[in-house]
Every structure is written in C-alpha cells, then in structure tokens.
JSON list of C-alpha atoms in Angstrom, two decimals:
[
{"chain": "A", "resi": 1, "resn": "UNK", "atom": "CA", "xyz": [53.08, -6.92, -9.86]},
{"chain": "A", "resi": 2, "resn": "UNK", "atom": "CA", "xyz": [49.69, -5.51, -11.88]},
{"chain": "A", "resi": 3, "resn": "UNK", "atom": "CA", "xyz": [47.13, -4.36, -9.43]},
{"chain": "A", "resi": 4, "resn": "UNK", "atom": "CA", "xyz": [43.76, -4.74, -11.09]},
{"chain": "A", "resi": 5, "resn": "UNK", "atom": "CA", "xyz": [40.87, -2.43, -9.43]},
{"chain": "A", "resi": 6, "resn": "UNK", "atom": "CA", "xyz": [37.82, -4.05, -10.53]},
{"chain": "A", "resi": 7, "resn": "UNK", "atom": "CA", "xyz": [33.94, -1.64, -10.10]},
{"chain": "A", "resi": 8, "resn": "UNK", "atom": "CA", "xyz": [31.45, -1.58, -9.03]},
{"chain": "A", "resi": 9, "resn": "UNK", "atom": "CA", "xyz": [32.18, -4.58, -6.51]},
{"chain": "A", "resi": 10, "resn": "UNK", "atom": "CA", "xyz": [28.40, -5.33, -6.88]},
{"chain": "A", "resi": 11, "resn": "UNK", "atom": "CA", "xyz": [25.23, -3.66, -9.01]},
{"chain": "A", "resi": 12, "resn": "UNK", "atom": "CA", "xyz": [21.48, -4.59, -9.39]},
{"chain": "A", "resi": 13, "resn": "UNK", "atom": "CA", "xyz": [19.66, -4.41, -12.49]},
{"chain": "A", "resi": 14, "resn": "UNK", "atom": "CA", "xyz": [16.36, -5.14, -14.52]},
{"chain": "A", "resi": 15, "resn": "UNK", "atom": "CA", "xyz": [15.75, -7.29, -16.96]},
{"chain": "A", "resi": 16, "resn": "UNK", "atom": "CA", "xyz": [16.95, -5.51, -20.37]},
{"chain": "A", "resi": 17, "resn": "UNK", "atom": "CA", "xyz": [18.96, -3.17, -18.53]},
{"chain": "A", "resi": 18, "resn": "UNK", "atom": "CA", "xyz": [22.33, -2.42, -20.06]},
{"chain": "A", "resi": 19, "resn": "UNK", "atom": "CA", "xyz": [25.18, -3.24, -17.62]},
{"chain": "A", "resi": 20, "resn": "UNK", "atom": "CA", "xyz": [28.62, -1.71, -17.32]},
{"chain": "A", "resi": 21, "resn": "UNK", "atom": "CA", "xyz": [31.93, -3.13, -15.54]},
{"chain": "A", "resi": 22, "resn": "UNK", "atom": "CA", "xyz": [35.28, -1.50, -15.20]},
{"chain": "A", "resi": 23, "resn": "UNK", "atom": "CA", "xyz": [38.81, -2.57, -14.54]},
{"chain": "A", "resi": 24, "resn": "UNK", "atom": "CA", "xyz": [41.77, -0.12, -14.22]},
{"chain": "A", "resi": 25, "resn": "UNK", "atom": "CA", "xyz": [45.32, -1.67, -14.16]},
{"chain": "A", "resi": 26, "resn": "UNK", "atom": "CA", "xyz": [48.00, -0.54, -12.64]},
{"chain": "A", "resi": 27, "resn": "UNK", "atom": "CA", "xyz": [50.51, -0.19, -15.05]},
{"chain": "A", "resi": 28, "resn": "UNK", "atom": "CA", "xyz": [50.11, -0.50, -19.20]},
{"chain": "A", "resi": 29, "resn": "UNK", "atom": "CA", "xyz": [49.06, -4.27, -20.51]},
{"chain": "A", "resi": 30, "resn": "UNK", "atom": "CA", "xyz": [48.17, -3.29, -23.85]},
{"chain": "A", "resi": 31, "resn": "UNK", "atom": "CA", "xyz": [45.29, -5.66, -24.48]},
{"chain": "A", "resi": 32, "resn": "UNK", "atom": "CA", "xyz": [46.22, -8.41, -22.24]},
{"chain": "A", "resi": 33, "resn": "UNK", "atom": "CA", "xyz": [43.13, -8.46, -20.33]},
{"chain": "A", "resi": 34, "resn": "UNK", "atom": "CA", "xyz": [39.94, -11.14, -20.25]},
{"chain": "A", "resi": 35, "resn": "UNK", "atom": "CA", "xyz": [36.55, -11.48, -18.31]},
{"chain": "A", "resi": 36, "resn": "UNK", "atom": "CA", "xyz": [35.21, -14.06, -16.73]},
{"chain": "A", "resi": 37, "resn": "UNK", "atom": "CA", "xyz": [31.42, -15.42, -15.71]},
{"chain": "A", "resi": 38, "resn": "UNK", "atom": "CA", "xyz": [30.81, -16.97, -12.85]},
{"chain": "A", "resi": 39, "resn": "UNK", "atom": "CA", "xyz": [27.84, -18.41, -11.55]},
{"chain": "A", "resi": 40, "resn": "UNK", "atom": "CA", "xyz": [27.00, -19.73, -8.20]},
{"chain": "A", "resi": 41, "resn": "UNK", "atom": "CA", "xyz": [28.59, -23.09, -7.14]},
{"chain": "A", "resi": 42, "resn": "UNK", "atom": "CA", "xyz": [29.93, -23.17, -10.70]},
{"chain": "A", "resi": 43, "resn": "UNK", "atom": "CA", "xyz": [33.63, -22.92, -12.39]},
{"chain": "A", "resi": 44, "resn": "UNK", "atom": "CA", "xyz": [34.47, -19.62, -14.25]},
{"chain": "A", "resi": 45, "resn": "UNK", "atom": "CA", "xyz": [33.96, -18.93, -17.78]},
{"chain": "A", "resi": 46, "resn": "UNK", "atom": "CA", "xyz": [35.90, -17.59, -20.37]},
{"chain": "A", "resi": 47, "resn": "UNK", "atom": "CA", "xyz": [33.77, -14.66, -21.94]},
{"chain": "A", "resi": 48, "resn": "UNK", "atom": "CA", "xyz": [35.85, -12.05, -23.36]},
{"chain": "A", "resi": 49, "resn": "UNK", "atom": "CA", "xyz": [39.60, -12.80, -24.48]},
{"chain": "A", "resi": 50, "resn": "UNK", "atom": "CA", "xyz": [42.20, -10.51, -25.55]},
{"chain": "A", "resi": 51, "resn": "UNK", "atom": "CA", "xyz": [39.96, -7.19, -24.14]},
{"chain": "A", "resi": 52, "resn": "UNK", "atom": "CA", "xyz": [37.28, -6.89, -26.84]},
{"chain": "A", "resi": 53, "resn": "UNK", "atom": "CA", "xyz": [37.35, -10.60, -28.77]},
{"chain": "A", "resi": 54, "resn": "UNK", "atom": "CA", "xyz": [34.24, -12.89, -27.52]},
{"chain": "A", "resi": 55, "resn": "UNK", "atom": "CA", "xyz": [35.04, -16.58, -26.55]},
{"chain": "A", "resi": 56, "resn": "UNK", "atom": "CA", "xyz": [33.76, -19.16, -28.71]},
{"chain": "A", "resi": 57, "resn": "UNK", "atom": "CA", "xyz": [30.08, -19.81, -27.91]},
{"chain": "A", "resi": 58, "resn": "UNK", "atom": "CA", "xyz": [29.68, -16.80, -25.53]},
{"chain": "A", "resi": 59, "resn": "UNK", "atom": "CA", "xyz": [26.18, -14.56, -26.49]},
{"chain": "A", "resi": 60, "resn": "UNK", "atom": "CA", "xyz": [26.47, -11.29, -28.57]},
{"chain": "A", "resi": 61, "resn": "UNK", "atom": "CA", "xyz": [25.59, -9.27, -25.69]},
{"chain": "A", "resi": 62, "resn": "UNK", "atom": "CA", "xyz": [28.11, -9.52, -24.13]},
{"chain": "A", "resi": 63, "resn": "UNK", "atom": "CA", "xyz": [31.79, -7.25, -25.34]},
{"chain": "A", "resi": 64, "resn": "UNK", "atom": "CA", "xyz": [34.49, -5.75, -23.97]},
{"chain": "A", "resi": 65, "resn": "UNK", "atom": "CA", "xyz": [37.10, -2.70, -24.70]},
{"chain": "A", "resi": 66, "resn": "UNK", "atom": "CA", "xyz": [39.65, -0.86, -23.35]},
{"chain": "A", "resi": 67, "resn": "UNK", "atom": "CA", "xyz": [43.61, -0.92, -24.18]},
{"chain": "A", "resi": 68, "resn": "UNK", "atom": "CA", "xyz": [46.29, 0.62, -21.59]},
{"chain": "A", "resi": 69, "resn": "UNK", "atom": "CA", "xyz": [44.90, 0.55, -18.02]},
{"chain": "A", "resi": 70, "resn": "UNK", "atom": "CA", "xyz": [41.12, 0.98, -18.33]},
{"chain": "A", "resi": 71, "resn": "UNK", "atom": "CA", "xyz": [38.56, -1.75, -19.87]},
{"chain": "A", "resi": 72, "resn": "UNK", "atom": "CA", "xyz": [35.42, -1.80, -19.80]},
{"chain": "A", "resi": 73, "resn": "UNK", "atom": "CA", "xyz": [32.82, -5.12, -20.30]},
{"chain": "A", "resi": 74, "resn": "UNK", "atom": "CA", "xyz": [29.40, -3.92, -21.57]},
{"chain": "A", "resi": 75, "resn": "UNK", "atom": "CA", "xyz": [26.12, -6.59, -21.35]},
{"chain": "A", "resi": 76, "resn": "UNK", "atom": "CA", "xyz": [23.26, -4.97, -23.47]},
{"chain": "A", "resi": 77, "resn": "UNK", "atom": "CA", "xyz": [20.48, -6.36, -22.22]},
{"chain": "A", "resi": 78, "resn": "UNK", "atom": "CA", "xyz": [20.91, -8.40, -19.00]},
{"chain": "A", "resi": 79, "resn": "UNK", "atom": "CA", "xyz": [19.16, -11.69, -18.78]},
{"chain": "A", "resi": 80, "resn": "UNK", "atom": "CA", "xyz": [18.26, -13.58, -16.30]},
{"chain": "A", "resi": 81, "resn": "UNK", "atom": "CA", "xyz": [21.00, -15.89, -16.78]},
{"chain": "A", "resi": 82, "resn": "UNK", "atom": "CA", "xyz": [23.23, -13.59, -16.25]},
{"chain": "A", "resi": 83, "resn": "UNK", "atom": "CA", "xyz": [23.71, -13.01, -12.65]},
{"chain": "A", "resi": 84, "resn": "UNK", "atom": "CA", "xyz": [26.82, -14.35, -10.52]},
{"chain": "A", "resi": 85, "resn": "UNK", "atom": "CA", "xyz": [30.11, -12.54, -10.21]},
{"chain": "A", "resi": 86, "resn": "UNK", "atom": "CA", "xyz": [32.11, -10.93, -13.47]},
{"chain": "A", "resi": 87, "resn": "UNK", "atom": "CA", "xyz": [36.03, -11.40, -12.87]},
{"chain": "A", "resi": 88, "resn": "UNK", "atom": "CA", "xyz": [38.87, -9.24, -15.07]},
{"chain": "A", "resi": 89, "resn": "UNK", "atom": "CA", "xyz": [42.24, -10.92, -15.55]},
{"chain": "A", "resi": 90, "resn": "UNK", "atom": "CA", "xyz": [45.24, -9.78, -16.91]},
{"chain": "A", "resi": 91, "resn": "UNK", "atom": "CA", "xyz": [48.73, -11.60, -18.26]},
{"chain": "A", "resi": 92, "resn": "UNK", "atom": "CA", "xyz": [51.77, -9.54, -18.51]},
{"chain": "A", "resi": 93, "resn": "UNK", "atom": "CA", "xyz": [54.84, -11.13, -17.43]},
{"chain": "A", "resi": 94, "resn": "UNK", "atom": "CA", "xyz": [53.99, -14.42, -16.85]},
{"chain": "A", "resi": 95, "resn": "UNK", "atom": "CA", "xyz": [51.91, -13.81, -14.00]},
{"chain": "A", "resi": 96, "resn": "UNK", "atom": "CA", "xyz": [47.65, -13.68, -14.23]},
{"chain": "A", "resi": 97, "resn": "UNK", "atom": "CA", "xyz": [46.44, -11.28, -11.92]},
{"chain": "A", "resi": 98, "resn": "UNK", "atom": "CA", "xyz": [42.22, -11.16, -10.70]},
{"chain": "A", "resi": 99, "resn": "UNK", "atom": "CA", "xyz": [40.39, -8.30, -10.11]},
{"chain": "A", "resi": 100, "resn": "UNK", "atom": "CA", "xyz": [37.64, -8.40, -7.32]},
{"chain": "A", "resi": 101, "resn": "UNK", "atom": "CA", "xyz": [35.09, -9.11, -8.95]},
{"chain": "A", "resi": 102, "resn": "UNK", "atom": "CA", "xyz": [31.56, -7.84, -9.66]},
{"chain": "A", "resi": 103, "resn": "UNK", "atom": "CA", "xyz": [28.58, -9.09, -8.52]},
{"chain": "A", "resi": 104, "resn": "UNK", "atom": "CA", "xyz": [25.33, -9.07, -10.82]},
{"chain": "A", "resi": 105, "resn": "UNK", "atom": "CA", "xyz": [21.74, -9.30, -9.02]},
{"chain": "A", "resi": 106, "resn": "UNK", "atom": "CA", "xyz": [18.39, -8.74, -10.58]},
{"chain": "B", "resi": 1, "resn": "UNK", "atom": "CA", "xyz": [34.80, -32.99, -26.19]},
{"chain": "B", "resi": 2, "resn": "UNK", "atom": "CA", "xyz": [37.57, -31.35, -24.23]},
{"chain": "B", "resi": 3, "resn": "UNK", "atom": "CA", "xyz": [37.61, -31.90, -20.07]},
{"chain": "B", "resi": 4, "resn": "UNK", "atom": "CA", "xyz": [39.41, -30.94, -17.53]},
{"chain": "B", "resi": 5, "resn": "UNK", "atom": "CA", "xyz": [38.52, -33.20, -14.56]},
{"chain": "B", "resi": 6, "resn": "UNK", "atom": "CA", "xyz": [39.93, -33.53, -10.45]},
{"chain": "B", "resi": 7, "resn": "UNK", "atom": "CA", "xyz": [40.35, -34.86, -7.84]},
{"chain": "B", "resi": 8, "resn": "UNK", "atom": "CA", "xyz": [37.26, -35.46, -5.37]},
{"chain": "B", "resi": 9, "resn": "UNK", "atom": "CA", "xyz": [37.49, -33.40, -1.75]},
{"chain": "B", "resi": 10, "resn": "UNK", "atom": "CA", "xyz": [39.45, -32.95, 0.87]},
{"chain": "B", "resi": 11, "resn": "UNK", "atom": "CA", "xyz": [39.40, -33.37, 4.78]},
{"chain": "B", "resi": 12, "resn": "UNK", "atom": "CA", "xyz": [43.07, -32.28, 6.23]},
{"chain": "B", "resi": 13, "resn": "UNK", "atom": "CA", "xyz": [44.23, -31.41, 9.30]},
{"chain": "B", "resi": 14, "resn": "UNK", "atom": "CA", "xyz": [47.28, -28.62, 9.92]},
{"chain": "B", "resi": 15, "resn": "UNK", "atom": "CA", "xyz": [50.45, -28.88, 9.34]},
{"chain": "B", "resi": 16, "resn": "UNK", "atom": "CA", "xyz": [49.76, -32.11, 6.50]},
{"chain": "B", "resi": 17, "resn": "UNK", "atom": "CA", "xyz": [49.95, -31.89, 2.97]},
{"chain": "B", "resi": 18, "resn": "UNK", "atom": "CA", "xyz": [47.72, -32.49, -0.17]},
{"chain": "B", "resi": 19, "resn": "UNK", "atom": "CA", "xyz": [48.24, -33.51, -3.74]},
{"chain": "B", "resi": 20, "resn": "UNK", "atom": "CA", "xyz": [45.26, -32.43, -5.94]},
{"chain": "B", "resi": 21, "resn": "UNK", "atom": "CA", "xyz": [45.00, -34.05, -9.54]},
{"chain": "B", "resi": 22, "resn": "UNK", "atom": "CA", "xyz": [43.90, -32.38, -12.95]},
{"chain": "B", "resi": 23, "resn": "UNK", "atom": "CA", "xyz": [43.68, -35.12, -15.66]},
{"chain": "B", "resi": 24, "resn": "UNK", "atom": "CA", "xyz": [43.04, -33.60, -19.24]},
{"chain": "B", "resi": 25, "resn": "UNK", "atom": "CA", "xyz": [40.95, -35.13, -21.92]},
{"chain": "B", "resi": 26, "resn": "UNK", "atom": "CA", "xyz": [39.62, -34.52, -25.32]},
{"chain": "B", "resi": 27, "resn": "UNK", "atom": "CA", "xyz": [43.00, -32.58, -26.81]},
{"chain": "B", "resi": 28, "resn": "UNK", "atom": "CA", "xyz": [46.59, -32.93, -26.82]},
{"chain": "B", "resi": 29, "resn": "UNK", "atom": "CA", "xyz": [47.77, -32.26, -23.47]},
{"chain": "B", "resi": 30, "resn": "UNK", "atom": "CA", "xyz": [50.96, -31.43, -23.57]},
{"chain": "B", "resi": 31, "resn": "UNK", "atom": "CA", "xyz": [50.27, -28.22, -25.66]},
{"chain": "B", "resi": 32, "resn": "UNK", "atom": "CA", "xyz": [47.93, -26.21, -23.58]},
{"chain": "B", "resi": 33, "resn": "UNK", "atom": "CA", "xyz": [49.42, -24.73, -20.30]},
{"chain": "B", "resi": 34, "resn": "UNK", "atom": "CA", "xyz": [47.51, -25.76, -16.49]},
{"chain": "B", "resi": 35, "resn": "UNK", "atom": "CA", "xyz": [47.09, -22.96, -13.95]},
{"chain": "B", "resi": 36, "resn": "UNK", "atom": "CA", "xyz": [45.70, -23.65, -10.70]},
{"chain": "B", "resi": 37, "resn": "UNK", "atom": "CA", "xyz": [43.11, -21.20, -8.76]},
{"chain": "B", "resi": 38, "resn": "UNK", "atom": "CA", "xyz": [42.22, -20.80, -5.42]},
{"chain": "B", "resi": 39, "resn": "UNK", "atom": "CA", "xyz": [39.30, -19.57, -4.02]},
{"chain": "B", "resi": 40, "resn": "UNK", "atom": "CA", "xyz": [38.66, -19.24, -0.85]},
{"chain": "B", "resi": 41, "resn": "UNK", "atom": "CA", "xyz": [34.47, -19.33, 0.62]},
{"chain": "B", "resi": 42, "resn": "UNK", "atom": "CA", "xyz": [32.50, -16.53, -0.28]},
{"chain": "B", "resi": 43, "resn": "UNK", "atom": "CA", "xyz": [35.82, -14.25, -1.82]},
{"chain": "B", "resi": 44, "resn": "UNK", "atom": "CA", "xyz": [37.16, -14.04, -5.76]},
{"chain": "B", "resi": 45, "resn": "UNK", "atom": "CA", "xyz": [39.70, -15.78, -7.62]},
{"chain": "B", "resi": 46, "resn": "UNK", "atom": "CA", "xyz": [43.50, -16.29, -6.86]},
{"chain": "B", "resi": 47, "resn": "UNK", "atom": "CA", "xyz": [45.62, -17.26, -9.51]},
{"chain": "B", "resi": 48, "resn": "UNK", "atom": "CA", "xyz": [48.52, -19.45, -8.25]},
{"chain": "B", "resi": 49, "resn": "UNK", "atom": "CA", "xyz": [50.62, -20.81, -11.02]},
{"chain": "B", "resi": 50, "resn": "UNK", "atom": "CA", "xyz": [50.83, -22.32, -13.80]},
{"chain": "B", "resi": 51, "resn": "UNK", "atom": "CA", "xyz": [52.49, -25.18, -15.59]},
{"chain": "B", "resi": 52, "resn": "UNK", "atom": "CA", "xyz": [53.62, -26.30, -19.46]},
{"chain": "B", "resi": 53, "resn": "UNK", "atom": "CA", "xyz": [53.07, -29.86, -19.38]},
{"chain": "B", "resi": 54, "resn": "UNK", "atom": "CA", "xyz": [55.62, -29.99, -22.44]},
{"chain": "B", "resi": 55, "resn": "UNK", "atom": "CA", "xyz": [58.48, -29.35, -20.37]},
{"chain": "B", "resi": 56, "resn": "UNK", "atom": "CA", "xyz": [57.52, -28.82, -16.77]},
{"chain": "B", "resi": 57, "resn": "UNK", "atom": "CA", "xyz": [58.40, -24.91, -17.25]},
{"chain": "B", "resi": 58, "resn": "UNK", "atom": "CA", "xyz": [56.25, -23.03, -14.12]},
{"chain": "B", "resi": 59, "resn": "UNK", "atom": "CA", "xyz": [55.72, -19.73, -13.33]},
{"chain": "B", "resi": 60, "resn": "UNK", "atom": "CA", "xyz": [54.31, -19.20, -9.38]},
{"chain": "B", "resi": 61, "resn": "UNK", "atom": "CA", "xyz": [52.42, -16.14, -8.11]},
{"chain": "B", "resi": 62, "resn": "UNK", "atom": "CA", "xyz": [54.45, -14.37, -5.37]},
{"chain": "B", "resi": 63, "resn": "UNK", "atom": "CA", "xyz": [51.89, -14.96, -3.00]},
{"chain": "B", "resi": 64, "resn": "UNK", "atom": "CA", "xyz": [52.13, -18.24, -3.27]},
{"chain": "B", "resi": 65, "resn": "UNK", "atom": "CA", "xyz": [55.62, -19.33, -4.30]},
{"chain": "B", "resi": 66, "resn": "UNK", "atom": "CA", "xyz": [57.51, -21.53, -1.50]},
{"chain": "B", "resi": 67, "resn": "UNK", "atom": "CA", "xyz": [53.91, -22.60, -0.20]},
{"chain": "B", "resi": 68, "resn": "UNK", "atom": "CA", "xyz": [52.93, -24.71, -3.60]},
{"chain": "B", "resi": 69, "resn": "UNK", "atom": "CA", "xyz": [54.44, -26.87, -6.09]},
{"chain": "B", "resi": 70, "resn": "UNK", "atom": "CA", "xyz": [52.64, -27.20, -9.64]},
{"chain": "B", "resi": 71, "resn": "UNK", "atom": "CA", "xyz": [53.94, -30.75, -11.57]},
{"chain": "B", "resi": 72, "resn": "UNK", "atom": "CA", "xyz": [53.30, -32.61, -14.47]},
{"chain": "B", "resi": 73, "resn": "UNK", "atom": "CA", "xyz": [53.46, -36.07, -15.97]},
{"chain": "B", "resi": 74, "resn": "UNK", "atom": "CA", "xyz": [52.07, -35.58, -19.48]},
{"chain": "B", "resi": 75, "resn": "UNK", "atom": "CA", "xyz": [52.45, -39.41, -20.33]},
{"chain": "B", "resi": 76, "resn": "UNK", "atom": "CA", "xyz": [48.96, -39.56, -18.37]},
{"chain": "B", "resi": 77, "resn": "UNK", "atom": "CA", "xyz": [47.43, -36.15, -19.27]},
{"chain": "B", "resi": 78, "resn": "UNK", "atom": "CA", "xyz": [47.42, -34.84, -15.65]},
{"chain": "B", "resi": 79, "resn": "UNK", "atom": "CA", "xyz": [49.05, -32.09, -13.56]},
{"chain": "B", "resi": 80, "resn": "UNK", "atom": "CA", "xyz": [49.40, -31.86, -10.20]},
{"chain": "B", "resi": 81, "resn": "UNK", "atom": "CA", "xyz": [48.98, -28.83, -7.27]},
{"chain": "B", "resi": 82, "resn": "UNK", "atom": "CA", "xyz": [51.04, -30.02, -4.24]},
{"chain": "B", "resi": 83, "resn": "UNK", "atom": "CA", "xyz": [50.48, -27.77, -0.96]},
{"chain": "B", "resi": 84, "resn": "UNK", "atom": "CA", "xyz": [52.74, -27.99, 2.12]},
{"chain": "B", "resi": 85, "resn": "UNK", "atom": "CA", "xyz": [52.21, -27.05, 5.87]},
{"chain": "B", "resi": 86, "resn": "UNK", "atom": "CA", "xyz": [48.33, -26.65, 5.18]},
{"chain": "B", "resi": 87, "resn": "UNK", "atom": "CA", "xyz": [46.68, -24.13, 7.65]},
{"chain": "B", "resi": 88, "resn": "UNK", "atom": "CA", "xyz": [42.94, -23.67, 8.00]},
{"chain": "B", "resi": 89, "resn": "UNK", "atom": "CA", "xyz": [43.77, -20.34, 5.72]},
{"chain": "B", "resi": 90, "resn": "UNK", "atom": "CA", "xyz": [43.78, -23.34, 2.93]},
{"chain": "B", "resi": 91, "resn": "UNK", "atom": "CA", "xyz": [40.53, -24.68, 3.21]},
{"chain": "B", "resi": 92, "resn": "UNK", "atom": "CA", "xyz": [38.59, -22.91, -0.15]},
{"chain": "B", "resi": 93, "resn": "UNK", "atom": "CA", "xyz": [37.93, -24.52, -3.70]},
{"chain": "B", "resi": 94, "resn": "UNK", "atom": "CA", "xyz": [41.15, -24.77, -6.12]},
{"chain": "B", "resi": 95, "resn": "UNK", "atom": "CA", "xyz": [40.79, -25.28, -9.95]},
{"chain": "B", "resi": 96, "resn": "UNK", "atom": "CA", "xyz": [42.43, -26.16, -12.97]},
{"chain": "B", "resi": 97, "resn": "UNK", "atom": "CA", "xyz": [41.95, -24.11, -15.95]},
{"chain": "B", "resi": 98, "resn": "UNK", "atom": "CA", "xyz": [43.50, -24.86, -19.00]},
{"chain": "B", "resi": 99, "resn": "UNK", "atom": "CA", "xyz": [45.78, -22.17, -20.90]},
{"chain": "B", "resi": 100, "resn": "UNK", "atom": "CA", "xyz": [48.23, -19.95, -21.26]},
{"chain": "B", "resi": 101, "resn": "UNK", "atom": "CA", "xyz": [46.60, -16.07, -21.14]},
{"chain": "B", "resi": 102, "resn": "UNK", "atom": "CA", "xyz": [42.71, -16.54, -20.69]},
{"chain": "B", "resi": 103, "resn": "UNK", "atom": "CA", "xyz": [41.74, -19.45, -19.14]},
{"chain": "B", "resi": 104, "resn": "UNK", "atom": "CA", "xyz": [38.83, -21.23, -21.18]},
{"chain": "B", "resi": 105, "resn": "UNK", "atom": "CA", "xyz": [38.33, -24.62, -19.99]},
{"chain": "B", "resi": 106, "resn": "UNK", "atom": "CA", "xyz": [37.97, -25.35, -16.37]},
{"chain": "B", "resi": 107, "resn": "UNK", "atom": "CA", "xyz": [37.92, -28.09, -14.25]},
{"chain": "B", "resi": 108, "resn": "UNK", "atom": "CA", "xyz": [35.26, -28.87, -11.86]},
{"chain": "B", "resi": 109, "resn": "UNK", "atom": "CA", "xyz": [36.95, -27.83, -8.38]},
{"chain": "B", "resi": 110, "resn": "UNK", "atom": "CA", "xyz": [38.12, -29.02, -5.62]},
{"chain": "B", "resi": 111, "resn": "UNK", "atom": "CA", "xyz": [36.69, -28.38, -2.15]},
{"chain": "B", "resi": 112, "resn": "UNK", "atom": "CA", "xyz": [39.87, -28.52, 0.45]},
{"chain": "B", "resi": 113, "resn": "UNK", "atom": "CA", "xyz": [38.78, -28.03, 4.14]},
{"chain": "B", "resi": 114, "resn": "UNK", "atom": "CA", "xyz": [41.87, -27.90, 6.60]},
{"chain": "B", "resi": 115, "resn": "UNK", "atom": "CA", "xyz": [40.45, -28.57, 10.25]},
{"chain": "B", "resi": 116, "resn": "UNK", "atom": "CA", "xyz": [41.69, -29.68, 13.36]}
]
C-alpha cells in the first residue's frame, strides 16, 4: 500500500502569510494526488485535484505541485477562513490513501 | 444542486451492527462512484471503500476489508456502509463522498457512538 507522510502536522501563521504543506509518497503516483480543506465540525473539501488543477469554485490562492513522491500545496496569503486541517490523498490502484493531516492556526 | 445526504446518528452497543445510508441527489447516480470515510474524534481521515453504483463493483481498504460491507441499490440513488461486530473502536463520524479519484461532494456525516 502507498504510505503518504504528510508536514508539518500543524503550523501557525499571520494573516497574509504565505503557507506551505508537503506530502511525500511512498512509492511513484505520477500525479494522482489531491488536497483537501477541512474545517471544524465540517465535511472535507475538494481543493486541489489531480496535484496542481484547482476544484471548481476553490480561491486562486490556493495551488498545488509536485509529480512522483513529493507535492507540495502553497496558500499565498492565508485568510482567516482558512484555518482547520489540510488533508493529501492519493489513488493508485484502486485504493485512496490519507495523509495526516495539517493543521492551520492563526 | 448536487447532495449527498445520510443517515441521522447512532447509539450502538458492542458486538451489534449498523447500516448507514447515503442517498444521492441532483445528478445521475449511478455514474459517480461512493466511498465511505471514517473518522474517528479528534484524528484524520480513513478511507474505507468505495462502491460503483452501476454495477456494485467495490474496492475495500485492507484495514478494513472483512469488518465492512459497501452496497448499492441505484433504483433509489443510495448506497449503503454496513459494519459488523461494532466495538467502541467504531464510535467516530463516517462519510460519503462522491467519486472515483478526488472526492468532491460530501455528505454531511454520520456520528456513530458504540457504548455499553
């Protein structure tokens, strides 16, 4: 099974600030990788698809990149609206796999 | 508008089981795939399995297979997570999410406490 290694497990950051999360999978899966938002009390949502492509709806700020085993989701200027917990998930063979998670204070 | 929406909470006690319900609305449901998510207080997201409500076709997680069944009936837009033997290691939130790589609609959630 892919192993994803999701950091930093938690971060705290200003207003503005420009926030970095990475995920390192075990073994190669291409592009196969999305991020999630999740806010407290709330279901996940979709933001990045496909390791760099943004989700319908989902604010410029956020993007993603990365191919192989290490990805990378940038925010370029936090918001307030921004804090919960940022998942990775990857797809390759026909199993999703989480990573830890991250979780965003202010 | 497309929904994805369970069934309300649950109060079990060990050893029972549990059927949770994910009706879909707003699309054509037998084209998107249903996976089911666990999470359990306070920790991150376990996927568990998924299901094509086309043809019933499921892939499990290996830490879950044997312990869940995912089901189908597309003729009412719903799928099903069935869990056996519940322990108090159950109790946690589980959602639908609708597709087949990235996940992009989600159900609400359903709280599942298992207590003697």
């Amino acid at each position: 099974d892919v192993h994803m290694t999701q950091s930093p497990s938690s971060l705290s950051a200003s207003v503005g600030d420009r926030v970095t999360i990475t995920c390192q999978a075990s073994q190669d899966i291409t592009v196969n990788l999305n991020w999630y938002h999740q806010k407290p009390g709330k279901a996940p949502k979709l933001l990045i698809f496909d390791a760099s492509n943004l989700e319908t709806g989902a604010p410029s700020r956020f993007s993603g990149g990365g191919s192989g085993t290490h990805f990378s989701f940038t925010i370029s200027s936090l918001q307030p609206e921004d804090i919960g917990t940022y998942f990775c998930q990857q797809y390759d063979d026909l199993v999703f796999t989480f990573g830890g998670g991250t979780k965003v204070e202010i | 508008e497309v929904q994805l929406v369970q069934s309300g909470p649950e109060v079990k006690k060990p050893g029972e089981s549990l059927r949770i319900s994910c009706r879909g609305s707003g699309y054509n449901f037998g084209i998107y795939w249903i996976n089911w998510v666990r999470q359990m207080p306070g920790k991150g997201l376990e996927w568990m399995g998924q299901i094509d409500p086309s043809d019933s076709t499921t892939h499990y997680s290996p830490s879950f297979q044997g312990h869940v069944n995912i089901s189908a009936d597309k003729s009412i837009s719903t799928a099903y997570l069935h869990l056996s033997s519940l322990k108090a290691s159950d109790s946690g939130i589980y959602y639908c999410a609708r597709g087949r790589e990235a996940a992009a609609r989600w159900g609400q959630g359903t709280l599942v406490t298992v207590s003697s």
